[in-house]
Every structure is written in structure tokens, then in C-alpha cells.
Amino acid sequence: MLFPKYSQPLISGHSQTLVSCHIIKSRGFKFQNITLRIRERKTILRNKPGINGEGASLPKICNKKLVRATNGRIPALEPDTNGGLSRKSVPLSSNNVLLPFLYNSRKVVEHIFLLKAKRDLSEEKEKDMLDFLYTSQYHMNGIVAISLGRIINPNADNCTHAVFMRFQRREGLEEYYENPFHLRVLAEYVMPYCHGYINLDYEFEVEDDILPIFRKGEDFESGVEFLLMISVLGTAVGQAVEEALAALLSLTNNFGSLIIQATLGSNFNLNDRDYTHGAVMRFPSLDALEKFTSSFEYKDIWRQKFQPITGKALVVYYAVDPIGTQIM
């Protein structure tokens, strides 16, 4: 089941004990009572008296930087009042919840554009439409990453194609919406062959490193892009929404070996409010996606955290071909 019809909080307070952390970066630094020296995906943990646990290699998370902690309180990412994510000191549960921390981050803007193509769209017109949308990154500033493709799964909104773009900042996205080249592509190569579309925009913080920001490198050469959108009920309490987002983010961290990168946030596009929140997850394969969405943990979070606050939801995914892997 890729999308449950509709948790107990993953985060609860306990005493402080840090066990180990795993960071992919070639540099050394100190954190609390632990000295870390990192070299090519290997972590050396030097425990001082009073620190329990041995250093161990941990699974990857969306940005390949994580910490495993038990009964501890460490810096982590949590939803802020604006629907984004901010660093706060939060307690971790005793079930080894994995949360990203200890890395420099950079705010990026995620743009989701879903198309509803007409039934008579030919392969030639489809190719032209996708080619012109893809080459938009070469005709304007601000786009740092892009993927697009034909949606694989049937969905309630009958969306047929999806475009994901990442911008450095909001101003870049605003310029994109008004850019003459973009407007011409819409007028000549998109709207004549589509009867509708959905836009969703949100902010998120990713690791301040060239590969995760630009979504480049071996991990991003191909895979499956998974897009989740929900419309929160007007009666939903803000704290419940924040807890649901935090639970989903924590879950993606726990499934880090299956997920290359995951971002999520609140839709700030005032012109398109069909959905209030969105998430983008890159999986290395369809098999990895199915393992995640069919897991008990994913279904449980959806049932306990999202079902009570969600009016409608949309899940789409598409294959990403190994093209455009060089940083422009």
C-alpha cells in the first residue's frame, strides 16, 4: 500500500545520554564531551569517562548526516511556527529516533508543479513539453536542481506529469513565475496540452554542501521522486500539524538507507492553496519506495498523526532518468 487511507509521539523526554554519531565530512570538531574525526564515511568516536556506548557506523539519512541517541537531548530540527523547520534542543525517545544535526545548513525553496495532460497528448508533444520545462534552468538564474517525468501511479487528481525545482531563495522563485521564457513555455508548450495544474512551494533547510544542495553526484543520477501533498483541515490545531511533520521527518531519518534526500514544509503559494503542505523524497529505486510506504511505521504515522488533521491528500511518483548530472 503506497498511501494509507488515513503515533504515538516519536519524541519524548528522558535523561541525557549520547551514544554515537555518524557524519560524512572530512574534518574534525568537538561536540559536548565527544571528539569526532571523520574520514570517508568512517566515524572515530573517543569516549571520555562517563560516556556509554561504542562508536558505530549508522544508516544514512536524507542528507547523510545523523545522530543516534538514546535517552538524550540534543540539537535537532523541528517545525517552527511558520511551517518550516528550525534547530531546537528536543528530547529523543529511547527507541533510537534518528535526527539530523551538527552540520551547517542552507535554506532552499522547493517548487512542485503537477500537470494534468489531455488524453490526446502525443509522444512528440509530451517530449517537447518536458524538454522545454527541463531547459528552463538554463534560461534563468536561481534554479539549482530540477527533475521531472511522467507520473507512474494513478491518483485522485488525475495528474499525469510532475516537475520538481529547487531555488536558492524565494526571490528566485518569484522571478521564475514572471520570467518571459517560462511564460512562453507555459503558453506554447504546456497549457495547450494540459487542462489543469497544481503548484506548491515551501522552504526547507538542507546540508550546506554542493552535492545535497544541487542534488548532484552518484546518488542523484537516477531513482524515483516521491511527492506527497496534504490539505490540512481548518479545524486542525497547529501543534498537531507540527508534530505530524516532525514525525514524518524522523521516520525518513530512520529509513535513511532507503532515502537519498527528503524535504517538507508548508505551502506559501497564495495563488494555489489546493494543498497546504508538501514533501519531496528521492528514493534510489521503486523497490526502496515500496519498502518505505508499505512499512508499519509509515502506515502507523499516517493513521495516528496525519489522518486526524488531513482533509485530502495526494501522492505521486515518477522515475528520474540519469541525465543532467553535471553541475552547471
XYZ file of C-alpha atoms in Angstrom:
328
model
C 0.000 0.000 0.000
C 1.646 3.207 -1.130
C -0.701 5.548 0.663
C -2.675 4.573 3.783
C -6.271 5.746 3.930
C -5.602 7.778 6.634
C 1.697 7.880 16.649
C 2.285 7.960 19.391
C 4.778 10.815 19.554
C 8.181 9.692 18.325
C 9.827 12.159 20.684
C 9.615 12.009 24.467
C 11.787 13.258 27.305
C 14.352 11.160 29.180
C 17.731 11.571 30.811
C 20.730 12.676 28.776
C 22.993 10.070 27.193
C 24.660 10.473 23.824
C 25.713 7.246 22.167
C 27.278 7.926 18.787
C 27.093 9.993 15.672
C 27.975 9.473 12.040
C 28.864 12.389 9.796
C 30.126 12.317 6.237
C 32.646 15.117 6.045
C 36.449 15.265 6.082
C 37.099 17.373 9.131
C 37.365 17.148 12.909
C 35.480 19.025 15.580
C 34.281 18.735 19.166
C 30.687 18.316 20.341
C 29.938 18.218 24.055
C 32.191 15.503 25.554
C 32.888 13.699 22.300
C 35.661 14.254 19.788
C 34.825 13.161 16.260
C 37.302 12.686 13.461
C 35.625 11.890 10.152
C 37.289 10.444 7.099
C 35.499 8.977 4.082
C 32.258 7.883 5.707
C 34.044 6.452 8.789
C 33.459 7.773 12.283
C 36.006 7.570 15.097
C 34.396 8.047 18.497
C 36.574 8.770 21.500
C 34.614 8.305 24.686
C 35.590 10.166 27.829
C 34.737 8.737 31.259
C 31.012 8.710 31.844
C 30.053 8.307 28.193
C 28.456 4.952 27.429
C 28.335 3.124 24.128
C 30.779 2.365 21.377
C 31.147 4.275 18.116
C 29.285 2.500 15.331
C 28.523 3.054 11.694
C 24.906 4.092 11.367
C 22.490 4.095 8.430
C 22.432 7.053 6.049
C 19.672 9.642 6.326
C 18.374 12.095 3.758
C 21.463 14.297 3.994
C 23.853 11.539 5.103
C 24.429 13.186 8.478
C 22.724 11.786 11.505
C 22.972 11.020 15.158
C 21.722 8.017 17.033
C 20.830 8.893 20.588
C 19.126 7.148 23.453
C 17.579 8.897 26.407
C 19.203 12.144 25.323
C 18.566 15.769 24.470
C 20.484 17.167 21.511
C 20.089 19.855 18.843
C 17.683 18.716 16.121
C 15.285 20.014 13.501
C 11.702 20.795 14.473
C 8.841 22.599 12.759
C 8.687 26.299 13.543
C 5.594 28.472 13.750
C 5.845 29.320 10.035
C 5.624 25.714 8.918
C 9.342 25.430 8.219
C 11.997 23.688 10.270
C 14.322 25.215 12.805
C 17.005 23.982 15.179
C 15.859 23.341 18.701
C 17.023 21.209 21.586
C 14.491 18.408 21.771
C 14.371 15.196 23.795
C 14.821 11.945 21.929
C 12.963 8.756 22.671
C 14.524 5.564 23.935
C 13.765 3.798 20.649
C 16.740 5.365 18.874
C 14.993 8.054 16.875
C 17.442 9.480 14.317
C 17.533 13.224 13.752
C 19.866 15.368 11.587
C 22.151 17.808 13.350
C 25.701 19.021 13.640
C 26.016 20.340 10.116
C 25.872 23.733 8.502
C 22.560 24.155 6.742
C 21.244 26.358 3.980
C 17.628 27.308 3.365
C 16.284 26.354 -0.052
C 12.912 26.761 -1.749
C 11.161 23.722 -3.192
C 8.713 24.093 -6.101
C 6.275 21.344 -7.133
C 4.409 21.678 -10.431
C 1.893 18.946 -11.306
C 0.286 18.787 -14.746
C -2.965 17.229 -15.935
C -2.342 16.391 -19.579
C -5.107 15.927 -22.101
C -5.826 12.397 -23.279
C -4.786 13.138 -26.857
C -1.280 14.315 -25.925
C 1.124 12.724 -28.416
C 4.563 11.411 -27.507
C 6.155 14.140 -29.621
C 4.242 16.932 -27.866
C 4.934 15.341 -24.490
C 8.653 15.274 -25.224
C 8.622 18.922 -26.318
C 6.725 19.931 -23.186
C 9.119 18.163 -20.815
C 12.212 19.263 -22.732
C 11.254 22.933 -22.565
C 10.376 22.676 -18.876
C 13.693 20.970 -18.150
C 15.776 23.508 -20.064
C 14.206 26.352 -18.073
C 17.156 26.025 -15.696
C 19.490 27.245 -18.444
C 17.454 30.340 -19.296
C 17.127 31.920 -15.858
C 19.009 32.299 -12.607
C 18.117 30.745 -9.301
C 17.247 27.152 -10.235
C 19.782 24.867 -8.551
C 18.099 21.493 -9.128
C 15.355 20.021 -11.266
C 13.722 16.686 -12.010
C 10.599 15.828 -13.973
C 8.794 12.950 -15.589
C 5.605 11.103 -16.341
C 3.740 10.099 -13.176
C 3.700 6.331 -12.726
C 0.812 5.838 -10.322
C -2.890 6.608 -10.807
C -4.073 9.382 -8.483
C -7.288 11.075 -7.424
C -6.413 14.404 -9.078
C -5.583 12.731 -12.407
C -2.147 14.359 -12.547
C -0.046 12.939 -15.360
C 3.326 14.717 -15.167
C 5.370 16.254 -12.370
C 8.131 18.849 -12.190
C 10.278 19.466 -9.137
C 12.559 22.505 -8.936
C 14.799 23.846 -6.186
C 15.609 27.536 -5.879
C 18.237 29.285 -3.789
C 15.723 31.715 -2.332
C 12.143 32.950 -2.617
C 13.125 35.837 -4.850
C 14.386 33.364 -7.438
C 11.058 31.548 -7.448
C 9.166 34.821 -7.778
C 11.321 35.783 -10.754
C 10.730 32.364 -12.277
C 6.956 32.823 -12.178
C 7.307 36.126 -14.072
C 10.175 35.157 -16.379
C 9.308 35.692 -20.095
C 10.852 32.371 -21.126
C 8.836 30.486 -18.512
C 5.629 32.261 -19.529
C 6.278 31.423 -23.190
C 6.881 27.759 -22.360
C 3.593 27.633 -20.479
C 1.683 29.392 -23.262
C 3.146 27.408 -26.181
C 4.214 24.015 -24.864
C 2.273 23.283 -21.675
C -1.215 24.744 -21.435
C -2.315 23.817 -24.992
C -1.854 20.159 -23.979
C -2.999 20.278 -20.350
C -6.362 21.022 -18.773
C -5.075 21.898 -15.318
C -2.119 22.073 -12.942
C -1.168 22.341 -9.259
C 1.609 24.469 -7.744
C 3.063 24.028 -4.265
C 6.036 25.913 -2.784
C 7.780 25.537 0.566
C 11.073 26.169 2.342
C 13.425 23.708 3.988
C 16.999 23.596 5.269
C 19.456 21.176 3.685
C 23.109 20.488 4.333
C 25.238 23.410 3.151
C 27.291 21.348 0.751
C 27.331 21.392 -3.034
C 26.034 17.854 -3.671
C 22.940 17.901 -1.420
C 22.065 21.472 -2.409
C 22.326 20.879 -6.159
C 21.138 17.259 -5.870
C 24.143 16.090 -7.821
C 26.503 13.174 -7.612
C 26.106 9.434 -7.950
C 23.163 9.160 -5.549
C 21.067 11.603 -7.552
C 21.843 10.319 -11.047
C 18.673 8.235 -11.172
C 15.901 6.931 -8.953
C 12.306 7.692 -8.084
C 10.903 11.058 -6.970
C 8.088 10.728 -4.441
C 5.798 13.731 -3.878
C 3.325 13.892 -1.003
C 0.808 16.709 -0.622
C -1.848 17.181 2.011
C -4.556 19.724 2.736
C -4.848 20.325 6.460
C -8.325 20.699 7.914
C -9.251 24.197 9.038
C -10.032 22.799 12.470
C -6.605 21.206 12.878
C -4.518 22.506 15.787
C -1.156 23.983 14.789
C 0.763 21.834 17.255
C -0.776 18.658 15.820
C 0.350 19.683 12.336
C 3.880 20.386 13.556
C 4.048 17.053 15.359
C 2.911 15.213 12.236
C 5.600 16.879 10.121
C 8.271 16.177 12.752
C 7.189 12.539 12.955
C 7.418 12.124 9.184
C 10.853 13.746 9.098
C 12.083 11.487 11.891
C 10.742 8.471 10.043
C 12.643 9.386 6.878
C 15.778 9.587 9.019
C 15.170 6.102 10.394
C 14.790 4.817 6.842
C 17.922 6.645 5.735
C 19.356 3.646 3.918
C 16.342 3.778 1.581
C 16.026 7.559 1.163
C 18.587 9.780 -0.536
C 17.059 13.104 0.475
C 13.788 14.282 1.989
C 12.347 17.765 2.464
C 8.957 19.003 3.618
C 7.185 22.205 4.558
C 4.161 24.485 4.495
C 2.882 25.806 1.157
C 3.411 29.578 0.928
C 1.983 29.911 -2.590
C -1.041 32.143 -2.052
C -2.280 31.646 -5.616
C -2.637 27.885 -5.303
C -3.889 26.560 -1.986
C -5.279 23.189 -3.072
C -2.740 21.678 -0.705
C -1.310 23.255 2.418
C 1.814 21.127 2.916
C 4.151 19.120 0.751
C 7.082 16.727 0.893
C 9.620 15.538 -1.666
C 11.606 12.335 -1.182
C 14.192 10.880 -3.554
C 14.471 7.092 -3.473
C 17.191 5.119 -5.260
C 14.643 2.700 -6.730
C 10.979 1.796 -6.897
C 11.710 -1.141 -4.613
C 13.066 1.215 -1.929
C 9.968 3.405 -2.260
C 7.650 0.428 -1.842
C 9.542 -0.791 1.216
C 9.108 2.622 2.834
C 5.441 3.161 2.005
C 4.459 -0.411 2.909
C 6.234 -0.315 6.266
C 4.301 -0.493 9.500
C 5.975 2.695 10.721
C 4.806 4.760 7.747
C 1.261 3.436 7.949
C 1.182 3.987 11.704
C 2.335 7.610 11.459
C -0.217 8.262 8.752
C -3.028 6.711 10.769
C -2.187 8.337 14.090
C -0.627 11.667 13.068
C -1.958 12.644 9.657
C -5.432 11.173 9.414
C -6.885 13.384 12.181
C -5.624 16.603 10.547
C -5.923 15.845 6.817
C -8.836 16.816 4.598
C -7.376 15.412 1.381
C -4.048 14.068 0.229
C -2.214 13.358 -2.984
C 0.721 11.048 -3.649
C 2.515 10.874 -6.993
C 5.861 9.472 -8.043
C 7.909 9.281 -11.204
C 11.152 7.786 -12.446
C 14.215 10.031 -12.785
C 16.459 9.244 -15.742
C 20.255 9.503 -15.423
C 20.551 12.817 -17.296
C 21.834 16.245 -16.394
C 24.067 15.019 -13.593
C 26.761 17.613 -14.097
C 26.609 20.835 -12.100
C 26.073 23.737 -14.440
